[in-house]
Amino acid sequence: MDKNIDQIHKEALSDLARAIDIESIDAISTRYLGRKGIITQFLRNVSSLPVEERPLAGKKANEVKQILSQALADAEKKIKAQNLISDEGVDISLPGRKPERGSLHPVSRVMQEICNIFSRMGFDIAEGPEVETDYYNFEALNFPKDHPARDMQDTFFVSDDMILRTHTSPMQIRMMEKKKPPLRLIAPGKVYRCDSDITHTPMFHQVEGLMVDKNISFGDLKGILTVFVHQMFDDQTNLRFRPSYFPFTEPSAEVDIRCVICKGSGCRVCSDSGWLEILGSGMVHPNVFENVGYDTSKYTGFAFGTGVERIAMLKYGINDLRKFYDNDLRFLGQF
Amino acid sequence: MKTSLSWLKEYVDVEMDASKIADALTMAGLEVETVIDRYAFLETVVVARILEIKPHKNADKLRVCTVDTGKDKLNIVCGAPNVQEGMLVPLALPGTELPGGVILEKGKIRGEVSEGMICSKKELAIGEDDGGIMVLEPHLTIGEPLNNALNLCDPVIEIDLTPNRPDCLGIIGIAREVAAFENKTVQKPETKLPNALNHIKNFTSVTIEDPDLCPRYAACLLTDIKVGPSPFWLKDRLQSVGLKPINNIVDVTNFVMMETGQPLHAFDFDNLAENRIVVKRAKNNKTFITLDEKERHLSADMLMICDGQKPVALAGVMGGLNSEIEEKTTRVLIESACFNPTSIRKTAKQLGLHSDASHRFERGVDPDGTVNAILRAAQLMAEIGGGQPVEGIIDEHPKPSSPHIITLGIPDTNRLIGTSLTKEKIESLLKSIGFITAPIDENAIAVTVPLFRVDVSKPVDLMEEVARCVGYNHIPTSFPLIPAKTGVHNPHIERRSTVKDILLGLGLTETVNYSFVHELSCDRLRLAENDPKRNRVKILNPLTEDQAVMRTSLLPGLLETARRNISRQVTSLKIFETGKIFMGKDAITQPDEIEMVTGLITGNRERMTWHADPQTVDFYDLKGILESLFESLHIENIYIKKCLSDQYPYTRPGVSATIHFENQFLGLLGEVHPEVLANYNLKQSAFIFEINLDSLLPLIPVIKSSADIPKYPAITRDITIIISKKSEAGQILKTIDNLNDKLVETVQLFDVYEGKPIPEGRRSISIRITYRSQDKTLKDKNINGIHQKITDTLLKEFDATLPV
Ligand SMILES: [Zn+2]
C-alpha cells in the first residue's frame, strides 16, 4: 500500500474540483472507482494488511468509495444542468412580439368613469332618444315656447316639433314619468347644439343626474357633487357653487373647480380666473315635478349635468376640443 | 351686458376695484365674462417730444417730424396744422389698436417713412377734436405710456346675463346688486321736467287698440330740437359699452336704455300723420321698411306703432324709416312702453331681427320704470339738444301691473336649501335686494316683489334669492342617506361595454364620429333607391352640408376616419364605433334609433417587425375578429351566409356575408366595394363589419355552464381530401358535425392547398379530428369505425379524392 486511504480521498476530491465536463468526471470515476481504479485496488489489497488493521481500513475505504460516488454523481448532475442553458442567451434588447391593443376613446373612458362614480352611490344608469320631441327637451323642463331661455341652447331642428336633443335633461322627464320617487339616476349620452368653433362642436356628450326623495336639500346637492368631483379629480380639489339660471331648476347653481392646470393662480385654460366651470345643477323646479305628476309638497330633488369632453380635456390636458372627433389614431392611441 | 366701472359708479358709491366687483357679481349669479380696461390700448401710445419739423417732399399739407420717444428718435408724417417743435404729443407706436379697430403699422405716407402716428384726442377717443393733434402738458415724462401719464383707466365689465335677470339689462340694475352686497344705496338720477306752458294733450294722443300686447305706453314731446352730434361725455359713455353714437336724440334714447334697461324710441313728430300714435296689430299691413332700410314682411299678429294712417315702428323691435330722426327734425316724440314679451319675441324671431330693444322687451322690462325713463330722456334731450319740453306726459296704462305678494314658508325655505335661518334673517336678506316683507305668523312671511324683478313669482323663486344672498358657499354641505336598494338594472349598458372591451383586446381602437353625415352618403355607399337606409332624418338648419342628415349607417364615419388617417400616413387601421343610427319615419314620429357596432380594418395585419413580414389584412382577419368576439361573449350558433350579389351594395360581391342567429339577422361582414372606396378617396382595400347591438346584446347568456375537464386522453387523426374549389371548406366541418358522433370532440381545419400536384380547379383540405371518450381511454380499434365513416362520408358528399 503506497498511500493511505485519507490521502486517496483528498486527491480524488481535488481532481473532481478541477473537472469541467462530463468527460473529465468519467475519467476520474475510472481512475478511482473503475475495475482497475485506485480505490478498487485498495479494497482488493485490504486482505494483505495485518489482521488487526483490516476491519478499519476496509470500513474506511468503503466510506470513501461511497462519498466519492456521491460527489461524482452530484458533479455530473450539476454539469448536465449547466449544459442545458445556452451560453449566449438571447438579445434581450430586441423588441418583443407585442400583441396589438386597441384604445378606448377618451370620451368613453371619462363617461364610464363618471358612471362608475355615481353607480357606487347607487345611481341607476338610463339612456334615451337623441332625436327628441320639443316637449321632452324643452316644454316639460319649463322652457315655455317663445321664451328667451330657449336661446341658451342653439338647437338643430328636424321639424317644428322635433329636434336633436340639446341636453340629456329630457331623460329626467322620461324617467320620472316611468317611476315614482324616490329616484336616483344618471343619463349619459350624446347631445347636439348648432354651434361650431374652437370651444364648441355640434355634437358632444353629457351626463345628466337626478335624485328625488323626501327632504333632499341644496346642501345634499353640494354633498353629492363634492363627492363626484373629489373622485373624478382628487379629494383636494376645491369647489365653488355660484348662482345661475336653468329653467328646470331653482335654485340653480354652476359648479366651478379650482383650475387643475394652474391650481388657481390663473392660466389660459381658466381665462385667468383660477376656476373652471364643470357642472350645471340645481333643485328640481316645482313646475317640472308638476309636469310628471310628482307631489311637490312631499318631494324635493336635485339635478345636474356635466360635459364629458370638458372633463376629459382637463383630465388629459387636451387643448383642442376638435381632436375628439377627428379620430386621429395617433391621438386615440394614447388612451 | 356691459358697463364701465366709471359709469357704474355714477349710481353706487363703491370703493372696490373692478376685479373685486366682478368676482362679487359672479358669485351673486351675474357671471362676469371679461373685465377689460378700455384704455389698455394706450400702453403703446407714448408721450413724445417733437424735435424737428420739415416739409414733406411730395405733399404740401403734410409735414415730417422727428420725434423723441425717450428711447428712439422716430420719423413721423403728420398732417395736423398745430404741430410745433418742442411740443409734447401722444405718439401711437406700430401695433397700437386704435379705437375703431385699426391696428397701426409702420408705413410710408406718400413716399416718406412714418414710424407711428401723432394722435388727436378724437383719434384716441379720449376727447373732442380741438384743432388738430392733442397737445400734452409740458411736465409729462417722455416715453411714458399715455394711460399712465393721464391716469386713464376704466375697466369695462361684461356680464353674461342669464335670461331671468332682465332687471340687470340696465346699469342701475347692476348697481342695485352691487349696492346689496356692499350695503350701500343706489342713487338714481333725478328726473324733473322744466315747467312749460302748452300741455302735451293739445298736441297729440296715444290710443292702444291691443292692450293685450301693450299694457303701457308713455309719450312725451319736445319742440325746438337741434339734431346734431352728441357731446363727448355722451358719446364716450355709449362707446364704452360698444354702442355707436348716431346723433344727440338717438344717443339719449340709447343712453337711457343702458342706464335704466327701458328701451326708448324717438319719432320725428312732424312725420307722424295726424300727429298721433296708435298701437295695434299689423293686420292688413304686409310690409314695412325699418330704420336699417330693409323691407320687412309682416304677419297680421305683429304689434305695430302707427300714426293716424300707417305703421311707423315695429313695436319694441325697431323703428321705421318713415319717422326716423333726421338732421332737419325739430319736434321729437319719445316713446317709453311695455310690450308683451312673447309677442316681441315672436316678431323678432320671425323677422330674424334681434335688437337691443327686443332683447329687453322679450325678457320683460320693469313696468314701473316707464315714466322715469321717459322723463330722464326728455330732460337730457332738453339739455343737449336744446329742446323745449311740452308740459306733461301721456301715460296710457290700460293694464296696470300690481306687484306679486308671495307667502314664503320659513321651514320650507330652510328645508329646500338645507339651512336653519331665522325668520328675521330671511327678511333682512330679501330686503337687501329690494323685496318688501311682512310677517304673517311664526313660520311664514308675506313678500312683496318689486316690479323690476319680473322673474320672481313663486315661493321657490324667493328661496333662490335667499340662497343667493346667503351665498351658495356658505350653505352647509350635507350628504343624503342613500338606501341600498337600487332601481332598474341596465344590462344593455354593461353588455355594450363588454363588447367594447373585447374589441379593444382584439386590437381595435374605438372612434367616435358625428351622428350627422353628408347628404350624399347614401349615394356614396351605392344604396339602391328603395333602400330603407335612405329614410333619413334631415336637419332643417345644418351647419354644413356634410352634417346635413342623421346617419343610417356608421360606415360613412369610419370611412372618413380611415381616409383622414391614411392621408396623414397612418395607413394601418383597426377601428370600430358603437352608436346609434336613425331610421326616419314620418315628420311627426320620432325615428327608430338602433344601436350598432361597426368596425373597419385596413392596411397591415401587424406592424412591421423583425420576426415577420407585414401582410395586408383580408377577409379572414375580419371574420376571425368576429369569431373571437362571439366566442368571448359565449354566444354559440351564430352563423354566416354568403351575400347575394348586390344585396349590400357597399360590399364587394363574393367577399361579403350576412351574420345570423337562428332566424334573426344580426349584421354583415365583408370587403368594401371598390367604388365605395373610390367615393371616399381610399386607395387601399378595407374590410368592415356591422352588427345590430340591440339584437346582439340580448343573446349574451346570463349563465354559461362549464363542462368538466376530460379525464381520459384523446386520439387525433388527420384526413386530407381533395375537393372542388367550388365547394365551401366550411361545409366539411358542418358535415362531420352533422354525423353527431359522441366520440368526436373537435374538428380543426389546418391546411388548405392548391397548385401542383393537385389538379386545376381543385384544392386539398386537411383536417384534424380529435376523438375522446368521457368514460375510458380510447384505443385505435374504438375509433377506426367512426373515422372510416367520416372519411367515406366526406369522399361521397364532396365528390372528393384522397391524395395519391
Ligand atoms: Zn388655470
mmCIF file of C-alpha atoms in Angstrom, chain A residues 94-109 112 121-133 136 145-152 155-160 162 164-165 174-175 179 182 184 188 190 192-196 201-203 205 211 213-224 226-227 239-245 249-254 256 277 283 285-287 290 296-300 302 324-330 332-333, chain B residues 23 26-31 162-164 341-342 345-346 349 354 362-363 414-418 455 458 460-464 467-468 471-490 492-493 496-497 500-501 503-516 537-543 547 550-551 557 561 564-565 568-570 572-580 582 586-591 593 595 604-607 609-611:
data_model
loop_
_atom_site.group_PDB
_atom_site.id
_atom_site.type_symbol
_atom_site.label_atom_id
_atom_site.label_comp_id
_atom_site.label_asym_id
_atom_site.label_seq_id
_atom_site.Cartn_x
_atom_site.Cartn_y
_atom_site.Cartn_z
ATOM 1 C CA LEU A 94 -34.817 43.093 -29.466
ATOM 2 C CA PRO A 95 -38.443 44.321 -29.409
ATOM 3 C CA GLY A 96 -40.919 41.800 -28.062
ATOM 4 C CA ARG A 97 -43.692 40.255 -30.119
ATOM 5 C CA LYS A 98 -46.318 42.670 -28.997
ATOM 6 C CA PRO A 99 -49.982 41.804 -29.475
ATOM 7 C CA GLU A 100 -51.732 44.870 -30.833
ATOM 8 C CA ARG A 101 -54.032 46.602 -28.440
ATOM 9 C CA GLY A 102 -56.926 48.918 -29.124
ATOM 10 C CA SER A 103 -57.750 52.086 -27.220
ATOM 11 C CA LEU A 104 -60.988 53.262 -25.723
ATOM 12 C CA HIS A 105 -61.998 56.716 -26.931
ATOM 13 C CA PRO A 106 -61.252 59.285 -24.207
ATOM 14 C CA VAL A 107 -64.883 60.384 -24.184
ATOM 15 C CA SER A 108 -65.999 56.808 -23.481
ATOM 16 C CA ARG A 109 -63.304 56.433 -20.896
ATOM 17 C CA GLN A 112 -67.502 55.315 -17.935
ATOM 18 C CA MET A 121 -73.511 55.845 -4.873
ATOM 19 C CA GLY A 122 -76.441 53.768 -6.059
ATOM 20 C CA PHE A 123 -77.461 55.812 -9.080
ATOM 21 C CA ASP A 124 -79.108 53.885 -11.913
ATOM 22 C CA ILE A 125 -77.997 54.453 -15.474
ATOM 23 C CA ALA A 126 -80.510 55.216 -18.209
ATOM 24 C CA GLU A 127 -80.266 56.143 -21.854
ATOM 25 C CA GLY A 128 -82.778 57.652 -24.223
ATOM 26 C CA PRO A 129 -83.510 59.028 -27.661
ATOM 27 C CA GLU A 130 -81.266 61.578 -29.308
ATOM 28 C CA VAL A 131 -83.891 62.825 -31.734
ATOM 29 C CA GLU A 132 -86.242 64.252 -29.166
ATOM 30 C CA THR A 133 -89.590 65.991 -29.090
ATOM 31 C CA TYR A 136 -89.266 66.453 -23.525
ATOM 32 C CA LYS A 145 -92.403 78.184 -26.204
ATOM 33 C CA ASP A 146 -91.193 81.645 -27.199
ATOM 34 C CA HIS A 147 -89.176 82.059 -24.035
ATOM 35 C CA PRO A 148 -85.721 83.621 -24.269
ATOM 36 C CA ALA A 149 -84.344 80.738 -22.203
ATOM 37 C CA ARG A 150 -84.522 78.734 -25.411
ATOM 38 C CA ASP A 151 -81.807 80.955 -26.826
ATOM 39 C CA MET A 152 -79.417 79.493 -24.271
ATOM 40 C CA THR A 155 -80.996 73.940 -31.475
ATOM 41 C CA PHE A 156 -80.883 71.686 -34.526
ATOM 42 C CA PHE A 157 -84.410 71.247 -35.832
ATOM 43 C CA VAL A 158 -85.792 68.199 -37.531
ATOM 44 C CA SER A 159 -89.345 69.525 -37.716
ATOM 45 C CA ASP A 160 -91.393 72.098 -35.841
ATOM 46 C CA MET A 162 -88.763 67.561 -33.211
ATOM 47 C CA LEU A 164 -81.823 66.877 -31.787
ATOM 48 C CA ARG A 165 -81.733 66.920 -28.023
ATOM 49 C CA ARG A 174 -88.740 60.300 -19.254
ATOM 50 C CA MET A 175 -87.548 58.528 -16.119
ATOM 51 C CA LYS A 179 -91.029 55.673 -11.990
ATOM 52 C CA PRO A 182 -87.534 58.022 -4.672
ATOM 53 C CA ARG A 184 -81.583 58.260 -8.325
ATOM 54 C CA PRO A 188 -75.125 59.679 -20.203
ATOM 55 C CA LYS A 190 -74.788 62.456 -26.989
ATOM 56 C CA TYR A 192 -76.306 68.406 -30.153
ATOM 57 C CA ARG A 193 -76.016 72.161 -30.472
ATOM 58 C CA CYS A 194 -75.982 74.228 -33.573
ATOM 59 C CA ASP A 195 -72.628 75.773 -32.805
ATOM 60 C CA SER A 196 -69.131 75.063 -34.075
ATOM 61 C CA THR A 201 -68.504 71.040 -31.512
ATOM 62 C CA PRO A 202 -72.006 70.459 -32.890
ATOM 63 C CA MET A 203 -72.130 67.119 -31.099
ATOM 64 C CA HIS A 205 -71.535 64.275 -24.588
ATOM 65 C CA MET A 211 -82.037 62.495 -7.295
ATOM 66 C CA ASP A 213 -86.653 61.887 -2.388
ATOM 67 C CA LYS A 214 -88.186 63.362 0.721
ATOM 68 C CA ASN A 215 -86.071 66.084 2.272
ATOM 69 C CA ILE A 216 -83.414 66.398 -0.398
ATOM 70 C CA SER A 217 -81.808 69.798 0.028
ATOM 71 C CA PHE A 218 -79.436 72.094 -1.783
ATOM 72 C CA GLY A 219 -76.876 71.082 0.826
ATOM 73 C CA ASP A 220 -77.256 67.469 -0.361
ATOM 74 C CA LEU A 221 -76.689 68.588 -3.923
ATOM 75 C CA LYS A 222 -73.473 70.168 -2.775
ATOM 76 C CA GLY A 223 -72.523 66.977 -0.938
ATOM 77 C CA ILE A 224 -73.085 64.581 -3.848
ATOM 78 C CA THR A 226 -68.412 67.292 -3.990
ATOM 79 C CA VAL A 227 -68.026 63.515 -3.751
ATOM 80 C CA LEU A 239 -65.261 73.536 -5.458
ATOM 81 C CA ARG A 240 -67.386 76.616 -5.530
ATOM 82 C CA PHE A 241 -71.072 76.948 -6.242
ATOM 83 C CA ARG A 242 -72.488 80.073 -7.771
ATOM 84 C CA PRO A 243 -75.993 81.140 -8.685
ATOM 85 C CA SER A 244 -77.098 80.644 -12.246
ATOM 86 C CA TYR A 245 -80.241 80.033 -14.197
ATOM 87 C CA THR A 249 -84.043 74.000 -11.606
ATOM 88 C CA GLU A 250 -84.345 76.525 -8.833
ATOM 89 C CA PRO A 251 -82.175 77.447 -7.029
ATOM 90 C CA SER A 252 -79.768 76.842 -9.881
ATOM 91 C CA ALA A 253 -76.027 76.630 -9.495
ATOM 92 C CA GLU A 254 -72.968 76.429 -11.660
ATOM 93 C CA ASP A 256 -66.592 75.515 -10.607
ATOM 94 C CA GLU A 277 -66.881 75.591 -14.775
ATOM 95 C CA MET A 283 -83.002 71.877 -7.195
ATOM 96 C CA HIS A 285 -88.201 73.223 -10.294
ATOM 97 C CA PRO A 286 -91.707 72.567 -8.945
ATOM 98 C CA ASN A 287 -93.120 73.095 -12.450
ATOM 99 C CA GLU A 290 -95.933 69.026 -11.692
ATOM 100 C CA THR A 296 -94.278 68.899 -4.778
ATOM 101 C CA SER A 297 -95.342 69.131 -1.163
ATOM 102 C CA LYS A 298 -93.715 65.768 -0.436
ATOM 103 C CA TYR A 299 -90.705 65.526 -2.649
ATOM 104 C CA THR A 300 -87.725 67.628 -3.480
ATOM 105 C CA PHE A 302 -81.745 67.946 -7.431
ATOM 106 C CA PHE A 324 -62.211 64.208 -30.087
ATOM 107 C CA TYR A 325 -63.995 63.934 -33.419
ATOM 108 C CA ASP A 326 -61.003 63.996 -35.703
ATOM 109 C CA ASN A 327 -60.216 60.412 -34.637
ATOM 110 C CA ASP A 328 -56.544 60.599 -35.491
ATOM 111 C CA LEU A 329 -55.182 57.261 -34.328
ATOM 112 C CA ARG A 330 -52.047 58.946 -33.069
ATOM 113 C CA LEU A 332 -56.638 57.910 -29.807
ATOM 114 C CA GLY A 333 -53.717 55.526 -29.351
ATOM 115 C CA ASP B 23 -65.930 88.427 -8.511
ATOM 116 C CA THR B 26 -70.175 86.390 -10.441
ATOM 117 C CA MET B 27 -70.852 84.948 -7.035
ATOM 118 C CA ALA B 28 -74.218 86.726 -6.994
ATOM 119 C CA GLY B 29 -75.234 84.967 -10.190
ATOM 120 C CA LEU B 30 -74.293 87.659 -12.682
ATOM 121 C CA GLU B 31 -71.447 85.854 -14.327
ATOM 122 C CA THR B 162 -78.940 84.750 -17.827
ATOM 123 C CA PRO B 163 -82.386 85.354 -19.351
ATOM 124 C CA ASN B 164 -84.083 85.521 -15.964
ATOM 125 C CA PRO B 341 -92.627 89.678 -24.136
ATOM 126 C CA THR B 342 -93.894 86.699 -26.134
ATOM 127 C CA ARG B 345 -90.004 87.571 -29.259
ATOM 128 C CA LYS B 346 -92.182 86.074 -31.966
ATOM 129 C CA LYS B 349 -87.639 85.703 -34.390
ATOM 130 C CA HIS B 354 -82.647 90.967 -32.838
ATOM 131 C CA GLU B 362 -88.737 89.776 -24.677
ATOM 132 C CA ARG B 363 -87.192 89.247 -21.269
ATOM 133 C CA ASN B 414 -84.718 76.015 5.183
ATOM 134 C CA ARG B 415 -85.709 72.511 4.131
ATOM 135 C CA LEU B 416 -85.063 73.185 0.453
ATOM 136 C CA ILE B 417 -81.749 74.908 0.805
ATOM 137 C CA GLY B 418 -80.517 72.994 3.815
ATOM 138 C CA ASP B 455 -88.633 86.649 -12.801
ATOM 139 C CA LYS B 458 -93.294 81.668 -6.769
ATOM 140 C CA VAL B 460 -89.203 78.828 -4.846
ATOM 141 C CA ASP B 461 -88.053 81.966 -6.686
ATOM 142 C CA LEU B 462 -87.721 83.656 -3.304
ATOM 143 C CA MET B 463 -85.909 80.669 -1.844
ATOM 144 C CA GLU B 464 -83.353 81.033 -4.600
ATOM 145 C CA ALA B 467 -79.841 81.126 -1.047
ATOM 146 C CA ARG B 468 -78.143 83.624 -3.334
ATOM 147 C CA GLY B 471 -74.033 82.812 -0.610
ATOM 148 C CA TYR B 472 -74.090 79.283 -2.016
ATOM 149 C CA ASN B 473 -70.725 78.576 -0.495
ATOM 150 C CA HIS B 474 -71.997 79.366 2.972
ATOM 151 C CA ILE B 475 -74.792 76.820 2.737
ATOM 152 C CA PRO B 476 -73.666 73.750 4.702
ATOM 153 C CA THR B 477 -72.707 70.748 2.600
ATOM 154 C CA SER B 478 -74.612 67.616 3.591
ATOM 155 C CA PHE B 479 -74.753 64.022 2.434
ATOM 156 C CA PRO B 480 -78.113 62.383 1.854
ATOM 157 C CA LEU B 481 -78.697 58.913 3.235
ATOM 158 C CA ILE B 482 -78.911 56.574 0.316
ATOM 159 C CA PRO B 483 -80.838 53.302 0.603
ATOM 160 C CA ALA B 484 -79.012 50.244 -0.694
ATOM 161 C CA LYS B 485 -81.964 49.324 -2.851
ATOM 162 C CA THR B 486 -81.373 50.491 -6.376
ATOM 163 C CA GLY B 487 -83.868 50.638 -9.164
ATOM 164 C CA VAL B 488 -83.554 49.298 -12.650
ATOM 165 C CA HIS B 489 -80.574 47.238 -13.633
ATOM 166 C CA ASN B 490 -79.439 48.113 -17.128
ATOM 167 C CA HIS B 492 -77.659 46.740 -22.123
ATOM 168 C CA ILE B 493 -75.089 49.281 -20.974
ATOM 169 C CA ARG B 496 -72.166 47.064 -24.635
ATOM 170 C CA SER B 497 -69.182 47.838 -22.518
ATOM 171 C CA LYS B 500 -66.155 47.240 -26.441
ATOM 172 C CA ASP B 501 -63.643 45.686 -24.074
ATOM 173 C CA LEU B 503 -62.876 44.562 -29.390
ATOM 174 C CA LEU B 504 -60.174 46.618 -27.677
ATOM 175 C CA GLY B 505 -58.489 43.381 -26.632
ATOM 176 C CA LEU B 506 -58.642 42.216 -30.228
ATOM 177 C CA GLY B 507 -56.668 45.287 -31.225
ATOM 178 C CA LEU B 508 -59.425 47.582 -32.449
ATOM 179 C CA THR B 509 -59.464 51.230 -31.400
ATOM 180 C CA GLU B 510 -62.690 52.998 -30.601
ATOM 181 C CA THR B 511 -63.624 56.059 -32.609
ATOM 182 C CA VAL B 512 -66.491 58.487 -32.109
ATOM 183 C CA ASN B 513 -67.866 60.147 -35.224
ATOM 184 C CA TYR B 514 -70.600 62.728 -35.651
ATOM 185 C CA SER B 515 -74.139 61.385 -35.810
ATOM 186 C CA PHE B 516 -74.823 63.537 -38.828
ATOM 187 C CA VAL B 537 -83.849 62.310 -40.673
ATOM 188 C CA LYS B 538 -82.958 65.629 -42.248
ATOM 189 C CA ILE B 539 -81.739 68.533 -40.186
ATOM 190 C CA LEU B 540 -83.541 71.712 -41.121
ATOM 191 C CA ASN B 541 -80.706 74.014 -40.102
ATOM 192 C CA PRO B 542 -77.450 72.097 -40.598
ATOM 193 C CA LEU B 543 -74.158 73.875 -40.028
ATOM 194 C CA GLN B 547 -73.586 67.358 -41.388
ATOM 195 C CA MET B 550 -78.685 61.854 -39.382
ATOM 196 C CA ARG B 551 -76.732 58.719 -40.169
ATOM 197 C CA GLY B 557 -67.963 57.994 -40.354
ATOM 198 C CA THR B 561 -61.860 58.473 -40.376
ATOM 199 C CA ARG B 564 -58.207 61.144 -42.789
ATOM 200 C CA ASN B 565 -55.752 58.833 -41.049
ATOM 201 C CA ARG B 568 -51.699 61.501 -42.524
ATOM 202 C CA GLN B 569 -49.603 58.401 -43.166
ATOM 203 C CA VAL B 570 -51.373 56.256 -40.596
ATOM 204 C CA SER B 572 -52.930 50.533 -40.992
ATOM 205 C CA LEU B 573 -56.127 50.865 -39.033
ATOM 206 C CA LYS B 574 -58.323 48.637 -36.959
ATOM 207 C CA ILE B 575 -61.171 50.757 -35.695
ATOM 208 C CA PHE B 576 -64.725 50.467 -34.508
ATOM 209 C CA GLU B 577 -67.554 52.598 -33.251
ATOM 210 C CA THR B 578 -70.687 51.923 -31.279
ATOM 211 C CA GLY B 579 -73.524 54.337 -31.695
ATOM 212 C CA LYS B 580 -76.984 54.930 -32.948
ATOM 213 C CA PHE B 582 -81.573 56.892 -37.036
ATOM 214 C CA ASP B 586 -92.751 60.426 -40.861
ATOM 215 C CA ALA B 587 -92.376 64.049 -39.852
ATOM 216 C CA ILE B 588 -94.211 63.715 -36.555
ATOM 217 C CA THR B 589 -92.838 60.391 -35.320
ATOM 218 C CA GLN B 590 -89.501 60.039 -33.636
ATOM 219 C CA PRO B 591 -87.159 57.913 -35.741
ATOM 220 C CA GLU B 593 -82.852 54.701 -33.019
ATOM 221 C CA GLU B 595 -77.578 50.945 -31.768
ATOM 222 C CA ASN B 604 -51.249 45.634 -42.464
ATOM 223 C CA ARG B 605 -52.210 42.889 -40.093
ATOM 224 C CA GLU B 606 -49.290 43.684 -37.837
ATOM 225 C CA ARG B 607 -46.773 46.438 -37.537
ATOM 226 C CA THR B 609 -41.394 43.710 -37.146
ATOM 227 C CA TRP B 610 -38.120 41.820 -37.231
ATOM 228 C CA HIS B 611 -39.853 38.493 -36.866
#
